[in-house]
CSV table of C-alpha atoms in Angstrom, one decimal:
chain,number,residue,atom,x,y,z
A,243,MET,CA,35.6,1.0,7.5
A,244,ASP,CA,34.1,-2.5,7.7
A,245,MET,CA,34.5,-4.8,4.7
A,246,THR,CA,31.4,-7.0,4.1
A,247,LEU,CA,29.9,-9.3,1.5
A,248,ARG,CA,26.2,-9.5,0.6
A,249,TRP,CA,24.6,-12.8,1.6
A,250,TYR,CA,21.1,-13.7,0.6
A,251,GLY,CA,20.4,-16.3,3.2
A,252,PRO,CA,19.8,-20.1,3.4
A,253,GLY,CA,18.2,-21.5,0.2
A,254,TYR,CA,18.8,-18.3,-1.8
A,255,ASP,CA,22.6,-18.0,-2.0
A,256,SER,CA,25.2,-20.4,-3.5
A,257,VAL,CA,27.9,-18.8,-1.4
A,258,THR,CA,28.1,-20.1,2.2
A,259,LEU,CA,28.9,-18.2,5.4
A,260,GLU,CA,31.8,-20.5,5.9
A,261,GLN,CA,33.3,-19.4,2.6
A,262,ILE,CA,32.7,-15.7,3.4
A,263,ARG,CA,34.4,-16.1,6.7
A,264,GLN,CA,37.6,-17.2,4.9
A,265,VAL,CA,37.8,-14.0,2.9
A,266,PRO,CA,40.6,-12.0,4.6
A,267,GLY,CA,39.2,-9.0,6.5
A,268,VAL,CA,35.6,-9.8,6.0
A,269,LYS,CA,33.9,-10.0,9.4
A,270,GLY,CA,30.3,-9.2,8.6
A,271,VAL,CA,27.6,-9.7,6.0
A,272,ILE,CA,24.8,-7.6,4.5
A,273,THR,CA,21.7,-9.7,4.4
A,274,THR,CA,17.9,-9.7,4.4
A,275,LEU,CA,14.9,-11.9,5.0
A,276,TYR,CA,14.6,-12.7,1.3
A,277,GLY,CA,11.2,-14.4,1.5
A,278,THR,CA,9.3,-11.5,3.0
A,279,LYS,CA,7.1,-9.3,0.9
A,280,PRO,CA,7.2,-5.4,0.8
A,281,GLY,CA,4.6,-4.0,3.2
A,282,GLU,CA,4.9,-6.8,5.7
A,283,ALA,CA,6.3,-6.5,9.1
A,284,TRP,CA,9.3,-8.8,9.7
A,285,GLU,CA,8.8,-11.4,12.5
A,286,LYS,CA,11.0,-11.2,15.6
A,287,ASP,CA,11.7,-14.9,15.5
A,288,GLU,CA,12.9,-14.7,11.9
A,289,ILE,CA,15.2,-11.9,12.6
A,290,LYS,CA,16.6,-13.7,15.6
A,291,LYS,CA,17.0,-16.9,13.6
A,292,ILE,CA,19.0,-15.3,10.8
A,293,LYS,CA,21.1,-13.4,13.3
A,294,LYS,CA,22.0,-16.6,15.1
A,295,VAL,CA,22.9,-18.4,11.8
A,296,VAL,CA,25.3,-15.6,10.9
A,297,GLU,CA,26.8,-15.3,14.4
A,298,ASP,CA,27.3,-19.1,14.7
A,299,ALA,CA,29.4,-18.9,11.5
A,300,GLY,CA,31.7,-16.3,13.2
A,301,LEU,CA,30.3,-13.3,11.4
A,302,THR,CA,28.0,-10.4,12.3
A,303,ILE,CA,25.1,-8.8,10.5
A,304,ARG,CA,26.5,-5.4,9.6
A,305,GLY,CA,23.4,-4.2,7.8
A,306,ILE,CA,20.2,-5.1,6.0
A,307,GLU,CA,19.8,-4.8,2.2
A,308,SER,CA,17.0,-4.5,1.8
A,309,VAL,CA,13.9,-3.8,3.9
A,310,ASN,CA,12.0,-3.3,0.7
A,311,VAL,CA,9.6,-0.3,0.4
A,312,SER,CA,6.2,-1.3,-1.0
A,313,ASP,CA,4.7,0.2,-4.1
A,314,ALA,CA,1.9,1.5,-2.0
A,315,ILE,CA,4.4,3.7,-0.1
A,316,LYS,CA,6.1,4.8,-3.3
A,317,ILE,CA,2.8,5.7,-5.0
A,318,GLY,CA,1.1,7.0,-1.9
A,319,ASN,CA,-2.1,5.0,-2.2
A,320,LYS,CA,-4.7,4.0,0.5
A,321,ASP,CA,-2.4,1.3,1.9
A,322,ARG,CA,0.6,3.6,2.4
A,323,ASP,CA,0.2,4.3,6.1
A,324,GLU,CA,-0.5,0.7,7.0
A,325,HIS,CA,2.7,-0.4,5.2
A,326,ILE,CA,4.7,2.4,6.8
A,327,ALA,CA,3.5,1.2,10.2
A,328,ASN,CA,4.7,-2.3,9.4
A,329,TYR,CA,8.0,-0.8,8.2
A,330,ILE,CA,8.4,1.0,11.5
A,331,THR,CA,7.7,-2.3,13.3
A,332,THR,CA,10.4,-4.0,11.3
A,333,LEU,CA,12.9,-1.2,12.0
A,334,GLU,CA,12.1,-1.4,15.7
A,335,ARG,CA,12.6,-5.2,15.8
A,336,LEU,CA,15.9,-4.9,13.9
A,337,GLY,CA,17.0,-2.1,16.2
A,338,GLU,CA,16.2,-4.3,19.3
A,339,GLU,CA,18.7,-6.8,17.8
A,340,GLY,CA,21.4,-4.2,17.4
A,341,ILE,CA,21.0,-4.0,13.6
A,342,ASN,CA,21.1,-0.4,12.7
A,343,MET,CA,22.0,0.1,9.1
A,344,ILE,CA,19.4,-0.3,6.4
A,345,CYS,CA,19.8,0.0,2.6
A,346,TYR,CA,16.6,0.5,0.6
A,347,ASN,CA,15.5,2.0,-2.7
A,348,PHE,CA,12.6,4.0,-4.0
A,349,MET,CA,12.7,3.0,-7.7
A,350,PRO,CA,9.4,2.4,-9.5
A,351,VAL,CA,8.7,-1.1,-10.8
A,352,PHE,CA,12.3,-2.2,-11.5
A,353,ASP,CA,15.0,-2.1,-8.7
A,354,TRP,CA,17.7,-2.3,-11.4
A,355,THR,CA,17.9,-3.0,-15.1
A,356,ARG,CA,20.4,-4.7,-17.3
A,357,SER,CA,20.2,-5.8,-20.9
A,358,ASP,CA,22.6,-8.7,-20.3
A,359,LEU,CA,23.5,-10.7,-17.2
A,360,ALA,CA,26.4,-12.6,-18.8
A,361,ARG,CA,28.2,-10.5,-21.3
A,362,VAL,CA,31.6,-12.2,-22.1
A,363,ARG,CA,34.6,-9.9,-21.4
A,364,PRO,CA,38.1,-10.3,-23.0
A,365,ASP,CA,39.4,-12.3,-20.0
A,366,GLY,CA,36.6,-14.9,-20.5
A,367,GLY,CA,34.6,-13.9,-17.4
A,368,THR,CA,31.0,-12.9,-17.7
A,369,VAL,CA,29.4,-9.7,-16.3
A,370,LEU,CA,26.2,-7.7,-16.0
A,371,ALA,CA,26.0,-5.2,-18.8
A,372,TYR,CA,23.6,-2.5,-20.1
A,373,ASN,CA,23.0,-1.3,-23.7
A,374,GLN,CA,20.3,1.3,-24.1
A,375,ASP,CA,19.7,0.4,-27.7
A,376,VAL,CA,18.7,-3.1,-26.6
A,377,ILE,CA,16.5,-1.8,-23.7
A,378,ASP,CA,14.7,0.6,-26.1
A,379,LYS,CA,13.5,-2.5,-28.1
A,380,ILE,CA,12.2,-4.3,-25.1
A,381,ASP,CA,8.5,-4.4,-24.1
A,382,PRO,CA,9.0,-3.9,-20.3
A,383,GLU,CA,5.9,-6.0,-19.6
A,384,HIS,CA,7.6,-9.0,-21.1
A,385,MET,CA,10.9,-8.8,-19.3
A,386,LYS,CA,10.1,-11.9,-17.3
A,387,GLU,CA,11.2,-14.1,-20.1
A,388,SER,CA,14.4,-12.2,-20.6
A,389,ILE,CA,15.4,-12.2,-17.0
A,390,ASN,CA,14.5,-15.9,-16.4
A,391,ALA,CA,16.6,-16.9,-19.4
A,392,MET,CA,19.7,-15.1,-17.9
A,393,SER,CA,19.4,-15.8,-14.2
A,394,ASN,CA,21.2,-19.2,-13.9
A,395,GLY,CA,18.1,-20.5,-12.1
A,396,PHE,CA,18.4,-18.1,-9.2
A,397,VAL,CA,15.7,-15.7,-8.0
A,398,MET,CA,17.2,-12.3,-8.8
A,399,PRO,CA,16.6,-9.5,-6.2
A,400,GLY,CA,14.1,-7.0,-7.5
A,401,TRP,CA,12.9,-9.5,-10.1
A,402,GLU,CA,11.0,-12.0,-8.0
A,403,PRO,CA,8.5,-14.2,-9.9
A,404,GLU,CA,5.4,-12.6,-8.3
A,405,ARG,CA,6.7,-9.2,-9.3
A,406,LEU,CA,7.5,-10.2,-12.8
A,407,ASP,CA,4.0,-11.7,-13.1
A,408,SER,CA,2.3,-8.4,-12.4
A,409,LEU,CA,4.3,-5.9,-14.5
A,410,LYS,CA,1.3,-4.6,-16.4
A,411,GLU,CA,-0.5,-3.8,-13.2
A,412,LEU,CA,2.6,-2.2,-11.7
A,413,PHE,CA,3.0,0.1,-14.8
A,414,ASP,CA,-0.7,1.0,-14.5
A,415,MET,CA,-0.2,1.9,-10.8
A,416,TYR,CA,2.6,4.4,-11.7
A,417,LYS,CA,1.0,6.0,-14.7
A,418,ASP,CA,0.1,9.2,-12.8
A,419,ILE,CA,3.3,9.3,-10.7
A,420,ASP,CA,5.9,11.9,-11.9
A,421,GLU,CA,9.2,12.8,-10.3
A,422,GLU,CA,7.7,15.4,-8.0
A,423,LYS,CA,5.1,13.1,-6.6
A,424,LEU,CA,7.6,10.3,-6.1
A,425,PHE,CA,10.0,12.6,-4.3
A,426,ASN,CA,7.2,13.9,-2.0
A,427,ASN,CA,6.2,10.4,-1.2
A,428,LEU,CA,9.8,9.5,-0.3
A,429,VAL,CA,10.0,12.5,2.1
A,430,TYR,CA,6.6,11.5,3.6
A,431,PHE,CA,8.0,8.0,4.3
A,432,LEU,CA,11.3,9.3,5.7
A,433,GLU,CA,9.6,11.7,8.1
A,434,ALA,CA,7.3,9.0,9.3
A,435,ILE,CA,10.1,6.5,10.2
A,436,GLY,CA,12.2,9.3,11.8
A,437,PRO,CA,11.3,8.6,15.4
A,438,VAL,CA,12.1,4.9,15.3
A,439,CYS,CA,15.4,5.6,13.5
A,440,GLU,CA,16.4,8.1,16.1
A,441,LYS,CA,15.4,5.9,18.9
A,442,PHE,CA,17.7,3.0,17.7
A,443,ASP,CA,20.3,5.1,15.9
A,444,ILE,CA,19.3,3.5,12.6
A,445,LYS,CA,21.0,4.8,9.5
A,446,MET,CA,18.9,4.6,6.3
A,447,GLY,CA,20.9,4.6,3.1
A,448,ILE,CA,18.9,5.0,0.0
A,449,HIS,CA,20.3,3.2,-3.0
A,450,PRO,CA,20.7,5.3,-6.2
A,451,ASP,CA,18.6,4.5,-9.2
A,452,ASP,CA,20.2,2.0,-11.6
A,453,PRO,CA,20.8,3.0,-14.3
A,454,ALA,CA,21.0,6.7,-13.3
A,455,TRP,CA,18.4,8.0,-15.7
A,456,PRO,CA,14.7,7.4,-16.5
A,457,ILE,CA,13.8,4.2,-18.3
A,458,PHE,CA,10.5,3.0,-19.7
A,459,GLY,CA,8.9,6.4,-18.9
A,460,LEU,CA,9.3,5.8,-15.2
A,461,PRO,CA,10.5,8.7,-13.0
A,462,ARG,CA,14.0,8.6,-11.3
A,463,ILE,CA,14.8,10.8,-8.3
A,464,VAL,CA,18.2,9.5,-7.0
A,465,THR,CA,20.5,9.9,-10.0
A,466,ASN,CA,23.1,12.6,-9.4
A,467,LYS,CA,24.6,15.0,-6.9
A,468,GLU,CA,21.9,17.6,-7.3
A,469,LYS,CA,19.1,15.2,-6.6
A,470,ILE,CA,20.9,13.5,-3.7
A,471,VAL,CA,21.7,16.8,-2.0
A,472,LYS,CA,18.1,17.8,-2.5
A,473,LEU,CA,16.9,14.7,-0.6
A,474,LEU,CA,19.5,15.1,2.2
A,475,LYS,CA,18.3,18.7,2.7
A,476,ALA,CA,14.6,17.8,2.5
A,477,VAL,CA,15.0,15.5,5.5
A,478,ASP,CA,18.1,17.0,7.1
A,479,LYS,CA,18.6,14.4,9.8
A,480,PRO,CA,21.5,12.0,10.5
A,481,TYR,CA,19.4,9.0,9.9
A,482,ASN,CA,18.6,10.0,6.3
A,483,GLY,CA,21.6,9.0,4.2
A,484,ILE,CA,22.8,7.6,0.9
A,485,THR,CA,24.1,4.2,0.0
A,486,LEU,CA,27.0,5.2,-2.2
A,487,CYS,CA,26.8,2.8,-5.1
A,488,THR,CA,29.6,3.6,-7.5
A,489,GLY,CA,28.2,1.3,-10.2
A,490,SER,CA,24.7,2.8,-10.2
A,491,LEU,CA,25.8,6.4,-10.0
A,492,GLY,CA,28.7,5.7,-12.4
A,493,SER,CA,26.3,4.3,-15.0
A,494,ASN,CA,26.0,8.0,-16.0
A,495,GLN,CA,29.4,9.2,-17.1
A,496,ASN,CA,28.5,12.7,-16.2
A,497,ASN,CA,28.5,11.8,-12.5
A,498,ASP,CA,31.7,12.6,-10.6
A,499,ILE,CA,31.7,10.0,-7.8
A,500,PRO,CA,34.4,11.7,-5.6
A,501,GLU,CA,32.4,15.0,-5.8
A,502,ILE,CA,29.2,13.2,-4.8
A,503,ILE,CA,31.1,11.6,-1.8
A,504,LYS,CA,32.2,15.1,-0.7
A,505,ALA,CA,28.7,16.5,-1.1
A,506,CYS,CA,27.4,13.7,1.2
A,507,GLU,CA,30.1,13.9,3.8
A,508,GLY,CA,28.8,12.4,7.1
A,509,ARG,CA,25.7,11.0,5.4
A,510,ILE,CA,27.1,7.8,3.8
A,511,PRO,CA,26.5,4.8,6.1
A,512,PHE,CA,27.1,2.2,3.4
A,513,ALA,CA,29.1,2.0,0.2
A,514,HIS,CA,28.9,-0.4,-2.8
A,515,VAL,CA,32.2,-0.1,-4.6
A,516,ARG,CA,32.7,-1.6,-8.0
A,517,ASN,CA,34.1,-0.7,-11.4
A,518,LEU,CA,32.5,-0.1,-14.8
A,519,LYS,CA,33.9,-0.2,-18.3
A,520,TYR,CA,32.3,2.5,-20.5
A,521,ASN,CA,32.0,1.5,-24.2
A,522,THR,CA,29.8,4.3,-25.4
A,523,PRO,CA,27.5,6.7,-23.5
A,524,ARG,CA,24.7,4.2,-24.1
A,525,ASP,CA,26.6,1.0,-23.3
A,526,PHE,CA,28.6,0.0,-20.2
A,527,GLU,CA,29.6,-3.3,-18.6
A,528,GLU,CA,30.7,-4.2,-15.1
A,529,ALA,CA,34.4,-5.0,-14.7
A,530,ALA,CA,36.9,-6.4,-12.1
A,531,HIS,CA,37.4,-4.0,-9.2
A,532,LEU,CA,40.9,-3.2,-10.3
A,533,SER,CA,41.0,0.4,-11.7
A,534,SER,CA,42.8,-0.6,-14.9
A,535,ASP,CA,40.2,-3.2,-15.8
A,536,GLY,CA,37.5,-0.5,-16.1
A,537,SER,CA,37.0,3.2,-16.5
A,538,MET,CA,36.8,4.2,-12.8
A,539,ASP,CA,39.6,5.4,-10.5
A,540,MET,CA,39.0,3.1,-7.6
A,541,TYR,CA,41.9,4.6,-5.6
A,542,LYS,CA,40.5,8.1,-5.9
A,543,ILE,CA,37.0,6.8,-4.8
A,544,MET,CA,38.5,5.0,-1.7
A,545,LYS,CA,40.7,8.0,-0.9
A,546,THR,CA,37.8,10.4,-1.0
A,547,LEU,CA,35.8,8.1,1.3
A,548,TYR,CA,38.7,8.1,3.7
A,549,ASP,CA,39.3,11.9,3.5
A,550,THR,CA,35.6,12.6,4.3
A,551,GLY,CA,35.7,10.4,7.4
A,552,PHE,CA,33.7,7.5,6.1
A,553,ASP,CA,33.5,4.8,8.8
A,554,GLY,CA,30.6,2.7,7.6
A,555,ALA,CA,30.3,-0.6,5.8
A,556,ILE,CA,31.6,-1.4,2.3
A,557,ARG,CA,30.9,-4.3,0.1
A,558,PRO,CA,32.6,-5.1,-3.2
A,559,ASP,CA,29.2,-5.3,-4.9
A,560,HIS,CA,28.9,-7.2,-8.1
A,561,GLY,CA,31.7,-9.4,-9.4
A,562,ARG,CA,32.5,-11.2,-12.7
A,563,MET,CA,31.6,-14.8,-13.0
A,564,ILE,CA,35.0,-16.5,-13.3
A,565,TRP,CA,36.8,-19.8,-12.9
A,566,GLY,CA,33.7,-21.8,-14.0
A,567,GLU,CA,31.6,-20.7,-11.0
A,568,LYS,CA,27.8,-21.1,-11.3
A,569,ALA,CA,26.0,-18.6,-9.1
A,570,MET,CA,23.5,-15.7,-9.1
A,571,PRO,CA,24.8,-13.3,-11.8
A,572,GLY,CA,26.9,-10.7,-10.1
A,573,TYR,CA,27.0,-12.6,-6.8
A,574,GLY,CA,29.5,-15.4,-7.1
A,575,LEU,CA,32.2,-15.9,-4.5
A,576,TYR,CA,35.5,-15.7,-6.4
A,577,ASP,CA,35.5,-12.2,-7.9
A,578,ARG,CA,33.8,-10.6,-5.0
A,579,ALA,CA,36.5,-12.1,-2.7
A,580,LEU,CA,39.2,-10.6,-5.0
A,581,GLY,CA,37.4,-7.3,-4.9
A,582,ALA,CA,37.2,-7.3,-1.1
A,583,THR,CA,40.9,-7.9,-0.7
A,584,TYR,CA,41.8,-5.3,-3.4
A,585,LEU,CA,39.7,-2.6,-1.8
A,586,GLN,CA,41.2,-3.4,1.6
A,587,GLY,CA,44.6,-3.1,0.1
A,588,LEU,CA,43.8,0.3,-1.2
A,589,TRP,CA,42.4,1.3,2.1
A,590,GLU,CA,45.4,0.1,4.1
A,591,ALA,CA,47.8,2.0,1.8
A,592,ILE,CA,45.7,5.2,2.1
A,593,VAL,CA,45.6,4.9,5.9
A,594,LYS,CA,49.4,4.3,6.1
A,595,GLN,CA,50.1,7.2,3.7
A,596,ALA,CA,48.0,9.5,6.0
């Protein structure tokens, strides 16, 4: 198990590599070329540049989150094959640099959705939260104003300005895409990138839908154990795996995270481990990683990962905004550092007990 932190790169992240290097046990980062557009091939020089920046700080790039999949690929329109060819070029260039774990998602329009990016918790920290009653009242084509007002001035991943400016067009593009078509387009994509993944031993970890149910009438295909197993069987190759995100899958209280881990044994190259506090079936908020601060059994989750032979990368995922820190919501330094050390403490105890 490799403990990591997500790092968005120079100019996008308030947290520095020097700070990340000081978090005990964290030797690597999960990063991306944040300025690239879906459908474009990543340039060799840009990959080399960010790799050098990370390594000069005494860290390694443990994986990429994300090499974004374009809407053309998800919809399956006339630009699909060109964009897949560019995606293959990107994977090849990453593989040549020894970067062989990729997190991606196949969610239509919105990569993730929250109704609040700074809900105040009893301890005074602020967290990302979701209330379905609030979401039901939102016109999705006008979410730009809501997100901008809550983002602390940072560009939120999945909510980039150019994407927010074209929401109406995006919804129009997906009007004829149902769950079956979206799933078939995902299988088409995975089969197309298979040869380059096998050549460089690249592991693709699809991120679950967040939240784990349909919103705004858009289809969702990675929401529970049944759908994940269906995908793993549809492209039954080692490179086709899941990014186990406890927060995304845990948004649906019917999901049993340890059972999902068992069902995906050997196919989880990457794990996002965080805690949620359930208030009602329609309302949840993110919590500190400590089990008692939320509704999830973090020990049981880590123990099941260990018992199923997990040896990939973990990151503590979102954290609370605490101690007066100003950062991208969910991605400050302090609480994620606390989460990283807590999860490593659980892992150490589990290993020694075994």
